[in-house]
Amino acid sequence: MSLRKNSEIQPIDGNEGTKIKQYFHPHNTLSGINYSVAQFTLKPGKSSKLHKLASSEIYYILDGNARLNVDEEAYELEKDDSVYVAPNSKQCIKNTGSENLRFLCIVEPAWKAENEEILE
């Protein structure tokens, strides 16, 4: 078993102006998982850079409102909404609310820098 307490995880700065807390990833989990789970925080009006991943990804909104662009589609999201994004999809997320946007990203296979391409 691996226990990860939110209060013990130090956030890091993401490339796109987000704060990231990496909860589970094969490098920090004893159970040999093949996916990663991270919490992102994005300030009002900010957005991630347009990017694509070689892995599939699920966004789960914890707090706030967002617009998720995936390829040519845009999705308006709010607390407790989730979206599956297929591998190699062009994507970015914007905080459209007045409070911090907090969301989980579940990536399978686990996120690796070499599997992400920034497109802007």
PDB file of N, CA, C and O in Angstrom, residues 51-110:
ATOM      1  N   HIS A  51      -1.063  21.502 -25.901  1.00  0.00           N
ATOM      2  CA  HIS A  51      -0.127  20.387 -25.884  1.00  0.00           C
ATOM      3  C   HIS A  51      -0.841  19.105 -26.284  1.00  0.00           C
ATOM      4  O   HIS A  51      -2.057  19.081 -26.438  1.00  0.00           O
ATOM      5  N   LYS A  52      -0.062  18.064 -26.468  1.00  0.00           N
ATOM      6  CA  LYS A  52      -0.636  16.738 -26.669  1.00  0.00           C
ATOM      7  C   LYS A  52       0.237  15.719 -25.961  1.00  0.00           C
ATOM      8  O   LYS A  52       1.444  15.920 -25.789  1.00  0.00           O
ATOM      9  N   LEU A  53      -0.410  14.651 -25.524  1.00  0.00           N
ATOM     10  CA  LEU A  53       0.259  13.569 -24.821  1.00  0.00           C
ATOM     11  C   LEU A  53       0.145  12.287 -25.633  1.00  0.00           C
ATOM     12  O   LEU A  53      -0.882  12.052 -26.273  1.00  0.00           O
ATOM     13  N   ALA A  54       1.153  11.446 -25.556  1.00  0.00           N
ATOM     14  CA  ALA A  54       1.087  10.134 -26.190  1.00  0.00           C
ATOM     15  C   ALA A  54       0.169   9.199 -25.395  1.00  0.00           C
ATOM     16  O   ALA A  54      -0.250   8.171 -25.896  1.00  0.00           O
ATOM     17  N   SER A  55      -0.148   9.570 -24.153  1.00  0.00           N
ATOM     18  CA  SER A  55      -0.999   8.777 -23.271  1.00  0.00           C
ATOM     19  C   SER A  55      -2.433   9.300 -23.293  1.00  0.00           C
ATOM     20  O   SER A  55      -2.679  10.434 -23.685  1.00  0.00           O
ATOM     21  N   SER A  56      -3.362   8.480 -22.819  1.00  0.00           N
ATOM     22  CA  SER A  56      -4.725   8.967 -22.597  1.00  0.00           C
ATOM     23  C   SER A  56      -4.750   9.741 -21.283  1.00  0.00           C
ATOM     24  O   SER A  56      -3.883   9.572 -20.422  1.00  0.00           O
ATOM     25  N   GLU A  57      -5.760  10.603 -21.139  1.00  0.00           N
ATOM     26  CA  GLU A  57      -5.842  11.442 -19.947  1.00  0.00           C
ATOM     27  C   GLU A  57      -7.303  11.644 -19.566  1.00  0.00           C
ATOM     28  O   GLU A  57      -8.166  11.778 -20.426  1.00  0.00           O
ATOM     29  N   ILE A  58      -7.558  11.649 -18.272  1.00  0.00           N
ATOM     30  CA  ILE A  58      -8.873  11.998 -17.742  1.00  0.00           C
ATOM     31  C   ILE A  58      -8.709  13.239 -16.881  1.00  0.00           C
ATOM     32  O   ILE A  58      -7.825  13.286 -16.020  1.00  0.00           O
ATOM     33  N   TYR A  59      -9.525  14.250 -17.155  1.00  0.00           N
ATOM     34  CA  TYR A  59      -9.604  15.444 -16.313  1.00  0.00           C
ATOM     35  C   TYR A  59     -10.807  15.271 -15.396  1.00  0.00           C
ATOM     36  O   TYR A  59     -11.892  14.913 -15.855  1.00  0.00           O
ATOM     37  N   TYR A  60     -10.615  15.554 -14.113  1.00  0.00           N
ATOM     38  CA  TYR A  60     -11.719  15.537 -13.148  1.00  0.00           C
ATOM     39  C   TYR A  60     -11.684  16.866 -12.396  1.00  0.00           C
ATOM     40  O   TYR A  60     -10.690  17.182 -11.732  1.00  0.00           O
ATOM     41  N   ILE A  61     -12.745  17.663 -12.507  1.00  0.00           N
ATOM     42  CA  ILE A  61     -12.784  18.993 -11.919  1.00  0.00           C
ATOM     43  C   ILE A  61     -13.163  18.892 -10.441  1.00  0.00           C
ATOM     44  O   ILE A  61     -14.233  18.388 -10.098  1.00  0.00           O
ATOM     45  N   LEU A  62     -12.276  19.381  -9.580  1.00  0.00           N
ATOM     46  CA  LEU A  62     -12.518  19.390  -8.137  1.00  0.00           C
ATOM     47  C   LEU A  62     -13.233  20.661  -7.695  1.00  0.00           C
ATOM     48  O   LEU A  62     -14.134  20.619  -6.865  1.00  0.00           O
ATOM     49  N   ASP A  63     -12.790  21.808  -8.217  1.00  0.00           N
ATOM     50  CA  ASP A  63     -13.353  23.115  -7.874  1.00  0.00           C
ATOM     51  C   ASP A  63     -13.190  24.046  -9.054  1.00  0.00           C
ATOM     52  O   ASP A  63     -12.151  24.036  -9.718  1.00  0.00           O
ATOM     53  N   GLY A  64     -14.201  24.876  -9.288  1.00  0.00           N
ATOM     54  CA  GLY A  64     -14.092  25.920 -10.293  1.00  0.00           C
ATOM     55  C   GLY A  64     -14.800  25.594 -11.594  1.00  0.00           C
ATOM     56  O   GLY A  64     -15.523  24.602 -11.717  1.00  0.00           O
ATOM     57  N   ASN A  65     -14.551  26.485 -12.568  1.00  0.00           N
ATOM     58  CA  ASN A  65     -15.134  26.370 -13.910  1.00  0.00           C
ATOM     59  C   ASN A  65     -14.028  26.450 -14.937  1.00  0.00           C
ATOM     60  O   ASN A  65     -13.067  27.207 -14.763  1.00  0.00           O
ATOM     61  N   ALA A  66     -14.197  25.704 -16.022  1.00  0.00           N
ATOM     62  CA  ALA A  66     -13.140  25.627 -17.024  1.00  0.00           C
ATOM     63  C   ALA A  66     -13.703  25.439 -18.420  1.00  0.00           C
ATOM     64  O   ALA A  66     -14.832  24.980 -18.594  1.00  0.00           O
ATOM     65  N   ARG A  67     -12.879  25.772 -19.385  1.00  0.00           N
ATOM     66  CA  ARG A  67     -13.132  25.413 -20.781  1.00  0.00           C
ATOM     67  C   ARG A  67     -11.966  24.522 -21.193  1.00  0.00           C
ATOM     68  O   ARG A  67     -10.807  24.934 -21.156  1.00  0.00           O
ATOM     69  N   LEU A  68     -12.288  23.307 -21.574  1.00  0.00           N
ATOM     70  CA  LEU A  68     -11.290  22.361 -22.051  1.00  0.00           C
ATOM     71  C   LEU A  68     -11.416  22.269 -23.557  1.00  0.00           C
ATOM     72  O   LEU A  68     -12.480  21.908 -24.074  1.00  0.00           O
ATOM     73  N   ASN A  69     -10.364  22.620 -24.268  1.00  0.00           N
ATOM     74  CA  ASN A  69     -10.323  22.480 -25.724  1.00  0.00           C
ATOM     75  C   ASN A  69      -9.598  21.185 -26.056  1.00  0.00           C
ATOM     76  O   ASN A  69      -8.476  20.963 -25.587  1.00  0.00           O
ATOM     77  N   VAL A  70     -10.273  20.346 -26.848  1.00  0.00           N
ATOM     78  CA  VAL A  70      -9.700  19.086 -27.301  1.00  0.00           C
ATOM     79  C   VAL A  70      -9.884  19.031 -28.807  1.00  0.00           C
ATOM     80  O   VAL A  70     -11.015  19.005 -29.299  1.00  0.00           O
ATOM     81  N   ASP A  71      -8.768  19.051 -29.525  1.00  0.00           N
ATOM     82  CA  ASP A  71      -8.791  19.137 -30.983  1.00  0.00           C
ATOM     83  C   ASP A  71      -9.662  20.322 -31.395  1.00  0.00           C
ATOM     84  O   ASP A  71      -9.377  21.427 -31.008  1.00  0.00           O
ATOM     85  N   GLU A  72     -10.753  20.115 -32.095  1.00  0.00           N
ATOM     86  CA  GLU A  72     -11.582  21.224 -32.571  1.00  0.00           C
ATOM     87  C   GLU A  72     -12.812  21.479 -31.700  1.00  0.00           C
ATOM     88  O   GLU A  72     -13.642  22.315 -32.037  1.00  0.00           O
ATOM     89  N   GLU A  73     -12.944  20.757 -30.590  1.00  0.00           N
ATOM     90  CA  GLU A  73     -14.113  20.881 -29.710  1.00  0.00           C
ATOM     91  C   GLU A  73     -13.756  21.641 -28.437  1.00  0.00           C
ATOM     92  O   GLU A  73     -12.620  21.591 -27.978  1.00  0.00           O
ATOM     93  N   ALA A  74     -14.751  22.318 -27.843  1.00  0.00           N
ATOM     94  CA  ALA A  74     -14.596  23.004 -26.559  1.00  0.00           C
ATOM     95  C   ALA A  74     -15.678  22.495 -25.616  1.00  0.00           C
ATOM     96  O   ALA A  74     -16.839  22.331 -26.005  1.00  0.00           O
ATOM     97  N   TYR A  75     -15.291  22.233 -24.370  1.00  0.00           N
ATOM     98  CA  TYR A  75     -16.193  21.701 -23.363  1.00  0.00           C
ATOM     99  C   TYR A  75     -16.182  22.614 -22.153  1.00  0.00           C
ATOM    100  O   TYR A  75     -15.116  22.939 -21.626  1.00  0.00           O
ATOM    101  N   GLU A  76     -17.363  23.029 -21.699  1.00  0.00           N
ATOM    102  CA  GLU A  76     -17.498  23.832 -20.487  1.00  0.00           C
ATOM    103  C   GLU A  76     -17.642  22.860 -19.313  1.00  0.00           C
ATOM    104  O   GLU A  76     -18.525  21.997 -19.325  1.00  0.00           O
ATOM    105  N   LEU A  77     -16.788  23.007 -18.318  1.00  0.00           N
ATOM    106  CA  LEU A  77     -16.740  22.070 -17.203  1.00  0.00           C
ATOM    107  C   LEU A  77     -16.925  22.792 -15.879  1.00  0.00           C
ATOM    108  O   LEU A  77     -16.546  23.963 -15.743  1.00  0.00           O
ATOM    109  N   GLU A  78     -17.484  22.074 -14.912  1.00  0.00           N
ATOM    110  CA  GLU A  78     -17.634  22.602 -13.560  1.00  0.00           C
ATOM    111  C   GLU A  78     -17.373  21.479 -12.572  1.00  0.00           C
ATOM    112  O   GLU A  78     -17.138  20.326 -12.978  1.00  0.00           O
ATOM    113  N   LYS A  79     -17.431  21.797 -11.292  1.00  0.00           N
ATOM    114  CA  LYS A  79     -17.146  20.841 -10.220  1.00  0.00           C
ATOM    115  C   LYS A  79     -17.827  19.497 -10.471  1.00  0.00           C
ATOM    116  O   LYS A  79     -19.006  19.447 -10.824  1.00  0.00           O
ATOM    117  N   ASP A  80     -17.044  18.449 -10.321  1.00  0.00           N
ATOM    118  CA  ASP A  80     -17.452  17.048 -10.448  1.00  0.00           C
ATOM    119  C   ASP A  80     -17.662  16.574 -11.878  1.00  0.00           C
ATOM    120  O   ASP A  80     -18.055  15.426 -12.093  1.00  0.00           O
ATOM    121  N   ASP A  81     -17.368  17.412 -12.887  1.00  0.00           N
ATOM    122  CA  ASP A  81     -17.385  16.950 -14.282  1.00  0.00           C
ATOM    123  C   ASP A  81     -16.064  16.240 -14.585  1.00  0.00           C
ATOM    124  O   ASP A  81     -15.024  16.547 -13.987  1.00  0.00           O
ATOM    125  N   SER A  82     -16.112  15.314 -15.521  1.00  0.00           N
ATOM    126  CA  SER A  82     -14.889  14.626 -15.956  1.00  0.00           C
ATOM    127  C   SER A  82     -14.937  14.417 -17.465  1.00  0.00           C
ATOM    128  O   SER A  82     -16.008  14.341 -18.059  1.00  0.00           O
ATOM    129  N   VAL A  83     -13.751  14.349 -18.061  1.00  0.00           N
ATOM    130  CA  VAL A  83     -13.619  14.193 -19.508  1.00  0.00           C
ATOM    131  C   VAL A  83     -12.461  13.249 -19.803  1.00  0.00           C
ATOM    132  O   VAL A  83     -11.372  13.389 -19.232  1.00  0.00           O
ATOM    133  N   TYR A  84     -12.696  12.304 -20.706  1.00  0.00           N
ATOM    134  CA  TYR A  84     -11.631  11.436 -21.214  1.00  0.00           C
ATOM    135  C   TYR A  84     -11.065  12.079 -22.467  1.00  0.00           C
ATOM    136  O   TYR A  84     -11.815  12.474 -23.365  1.00  0.00           O
ATOM    137  N   VAL A  85      -9.728  12.167 -22.547  1.00  0.00           N
ATOM    138  CA  VAL A  85      -9.047  12.722 -23.724  1.00  0.00           C
ATOM    139  C   VAL A  85      -8.179  11.609 -24.311  1.00  0.00           C
ATOM    140  O   VAL A  85      -7.313  11.055 -23.627  1.00  0.00           O
ATOM    141  N   ALA A  86      -8.414  11.297 -25.562  1.00  0.00           N
ATOM    142  CA  ALA A  86      -7.676  10.227 -26.238  1.00  0.00           C
ATOM    143  C   ALA A  86      -6.209  10.613 -26.461  1.00  0.00           C
ATOM    144  O   ALA A  86      -5.883  11.798 -26.547  1.00  0.00           O
ATOM    145  N   PRO A  87      -5.336   9.614 -26.571  1.00  0.00           N
ATOM    146  CA  PRO A  87      -3.928   9.904 -26.838  1.00  0.00           C
ATOM    147  C   PRO A  87      -3.756  10.758 -28.094  1.00  0.00           C
ATOM    148  O   PRO A  87      -4.538  10.658 -29.043  1.00  0.00           O
ATOM    149  N   ASN A  88      -2.746  11.607 -28.079  1.00  0.00           N
ATOM    150  CA  ASN A  88      -2.345  12.461 -29.199  1.00  0.00           C
ATOM    151  C   ASN A  88      -3.376  13.515 -29.588  1.00  0.00           C
ATOM    152  O   ASN A  88      -3.327  14.040 -30.692  1.00  0.00           O
ATOM    153  N   SER A  89      -4.294  13.838 -28.675  1.00  0.00           N
ATOM    154  CA  SER A  89      -5.255  14.915 -28.918  1.00  0.00           C
ATOM    155  C   SER A  89      -4.625  16.245 -28.522  1.00  0.00           C
ATOM    156  O   SER A  89      -3.966  16.346 -27.491  1.00  0.00           O
ATOM    157  N   LYS A  90      -4.839  17.278 -29.344  1.00  0.00           N
ATOM    158  CA  LYS A  90      -4.408  18.626 -28.985  1.00  0.00           C
ATOM    159  C   LYS A  90      -5.335  19.123 -27.889  1.00  0.00           C
ATOM    160  O   LYS A  90      -6.561  19.037 -28.030  1.00  0.00           O
ATOM    161  N   GLN A  91      -4.758  19.646 -26.794  1.00  0.00           N
ATOM    162  CA  GLN A  91      -5.581  20.015 -25.657  1.00  0.00           C
ATOM    163  C   GLN A  91      -5.007  21.172 -24.867  1.00  0.00           C
ATOM    164  O   GLN A  91      -3.796  21.364 -24.828  1.00  0.00           O
ATOM    165  N   CYS A  92      -5.903  21.934 -24.257  1.00  0.00           N
ATOM    166  CA  CYS A  92      -5.532  22.943 -23.269  1.00  0.00           C
ATOM    167  C   CYS A  92      -6.755  23.228 -22.425  1.00  0.00           C
ATOM    168  O   CYS A  92      -7.890  23.017 -22.862  1.00  0.00           O
ATOM    169  N   ILE A  93      -6.526  23.692 -21.203  1.00  0.00           N
ATOM    170  CA  ILE A  93      -7.616  23.992 -20.286  1.00  0.00           C
ATOM    171  C   ILE A  93      -7.451  25.411 -19.776  1.00  0.00           C
ATOM    172  O   ILE A  93      -6.325  25.861 -19.518  1.00  0.00           O
ATOM    173  N   LYS A  94      -8.576  26.142 -19.670  1.00  0.00           N
ATOM    174  CA  LYS A  94      -8.565  27.525 -19.198  1.00  0.00           C
ATOM    175  C   LYS A  94      -9.507  27.657 -18.013  1.00  0.00           C
ATOM    176  O   LYS A  94     -10.615  27.120 -18.028  1.00  0.00           O
ATOM    177  N   ASN A  95      -9.058  28.402 -17.008  1.00  0.00           N
ATOM    178  CA  ASN A  95      -9.904  28.720 -15.866  1.00  0.00           C
ATOM    179  C   ASN A  95     -10.822  29.862 -16.288  1.00  0.00           C
ATOM    180  O   ASN A  95     -10.373  30.975 -16.515  1.00  0.00           O
ATOM    181  N   THR A  96     -12.110  29.590 -16.397  1.00  0.00           N
ATOM    182  CA  THR A  96     -13.083  30.599 -16.823  1.00  0.00           C
ATOM    183  C   THR A  96     -13.843  31.196 -15.646  1.00  0.00           C
ATOM    184  O   THR A  96     -14.731  32.023 -15.836  1.00  0.00           O
ATOM    185  N   GLY A  97     -13.490  30.800 -14.432  1.00  0.00           N
ATOM    186  CA  GLY A  97     -14.178  31.288 -13.244  1.00  0.00           C
ATOM    187  C   GLY A  97     -13.406  32.386 -12.536  1.00  0.00           C
ATOM    188  O   GLY A  97     -12.360  32.847 -12.999  1.00  0.00           O
ATOM    189  N   SER A  98     -13.926  32.791 -11.387  1.00  0.00           N
ATOM    190  CA  SER A  98     -13.302  33.857 -10.600  1.00  0.00           C
ATOM    191  C   SER A  98     -12.497  33.313  -9.421  1.00  0.00           C
ATOM    192  O   SER A  98     -11.880  34.071  -8.683  1.00  0.00           O
ATOM    193  N   GLU A  99     -12.501  32.006  -9.235  1.00  0.00           N
ATOM    194  CA  GLU A  99     -11.741  31.338  -8.171  1.00  0.00           C
ATOM    195  C   GLU A  99     -10.714  30.408  -8.814  1.00  0.00           C
ATOM    196  O   GLU A  99     -10.774  30.131 -10.009  1.00  0.00           O
ATOM    197  N   ASN A 100      -9.779  29.906  -8.000  1.00  0.00           N
ATOM    198  CA  ASN A 100      -8.820  28.936  -8.515  1.00  0.00           C
ATOM    199  C   ASN A 100      -9.552  27.712  -9.061  1.00  0.00           C
ATOM    200  O   ASN A 100     -10.538  27.263  -8.485  1.00  0.00           O
ATOM    201  N   LEU A 101      -9.059  27.212 -10.178  1.00  0.00           N
ATOM    202  CA  LEU A 101      -9.525  25.957 -10.760  1.00  0.00           C
ATOM    203  C   LEU A 101      -8.629  24.859 -10.218  1.00  0.00           C
ATOM    204  O   LEU A 101      -7.398  24.959 -10.310  1.00  0.00           O
ATOM    205  N   ARG A 102      -9.224  23.832  -9.629  1.00  0.00           N
ATOM    206  CA  ARG A 102      -8.471  22.662  -9.176  1.00  0.00           C
ATOM    207  C   ARG A 102      -9.020  21.441  -9.887  1.00  0.00           C
ATOM    208  O   ARG A 102     -10.239  21.242  -9.936  1.00  0.00           O
ATOM    209  N   PHE A 103      -8.121  20.641 -10.448  1.00  0.00           N
ATOM    210  CA  PHE A 103      -8.553  19.443 -11.168  1.00  0.00           C
ATOM    211  C   PHE A 103      -7.508  18.359 -11.055  1.00  0.00           C
ATOM    212  O   PHE A 103      -6.327  18.619 -10.813  1.00  0.00           O
ATOM    213  N   LEU A 104      -7.973  17.122 -11.215  1.00  0.00           N
ATOM    214  CA  LEU A 104      -7.082  15.973 -11.271  1.00  0.00           C
ATOM    215  C   LEU A 104      -6.849  15.598 -12.719  1.00  0.00           C
ATOM    216  O   LEU A 104      -7.761  15.706 -13.547  1.00  0.00           O
ATOM    217  N   CYS A 105      -5.641  15.152 -13.002  1.00  0.00           N
ATOM    218  CA  CYS A 105      -5.333  14.526 -14.288  1.00  0.00           C
ATOM    219  C   CYS A 105      -4.857  13.109 -14.002  1.00  0.00           C
ATOM    220  O   CYS A 105      -3.914  12.907 -13.235  1.00  0.00           O
ATOM    221  N   ILE A 106      -5.538  12.162 -14.610  1.00  0.00           N
ATOM    222  CA  ILE A 106      -5.158  10.759 -14.513  1.00  0.00           C
ATOM    223  C   ILE A 106      -4.652  10.372 -15.893  1.00  0.00           C
ATOM    224  O   ILE A 106      -5.394  10.459 -16.886  1.00  0.00           O
ATOM    225  N   VAL A 107      -3.389   9.995 -15.972  1.00  0.00           N
ATOM    226  CA  VAL A 107      -2.730   9.718 -17.249  1.00  0.00           C
ATOM    227  C   VAL A 107      -2.305   8.255 -17.282  1.00  0.00           C
ATOM    228  O   VAL A 107      -1.689   7.754 -16.341  1.00  0.00           O
ATOM    229  N   GLU A 108      -2.650   7.570 -18.404  1.00  0.00           N
ATOM    230  CA  GLU A 108      -2.325   6.150 -18.539  1.00  0.00           C
ATOM    231  C   GLU A 108      -1.897   5.840 -19.968  1.00  0.00           C
ATOM    232  O   GLU A 108      -2.639   6.158 -20.892  1.00  0.00           O
ATOM    233  N   PRO A 109      -0.700   5.305 -20.180  1.00  0.00           N
ATOM    234  CA  PRO A 109       0.339   5.049 -19.191  1.00  0.00           C
ATOM    235  C   PRO A 109       0.815   6.352 -18.551  1.00  0.00           C
ATOM    236  O   PRO A 109       0.578   7.435 -19.073  1.00  0.00           O
ATOM    237  N   ALA A 110       1.503   6.226 -17.438  1.00  0.00           N
ATOM    238  CA  ALA A 110       1.905   7.364 -16.614  1.00  0.00           C
ATOM    239  C   ALA A 110       2.603   8.453 -17.418  1.00  0.00           C
ATOM    240  O   ALA A 110       3.321   8.179 -18.391  1.00  0.00           O
TER     241      ALA A 110
END
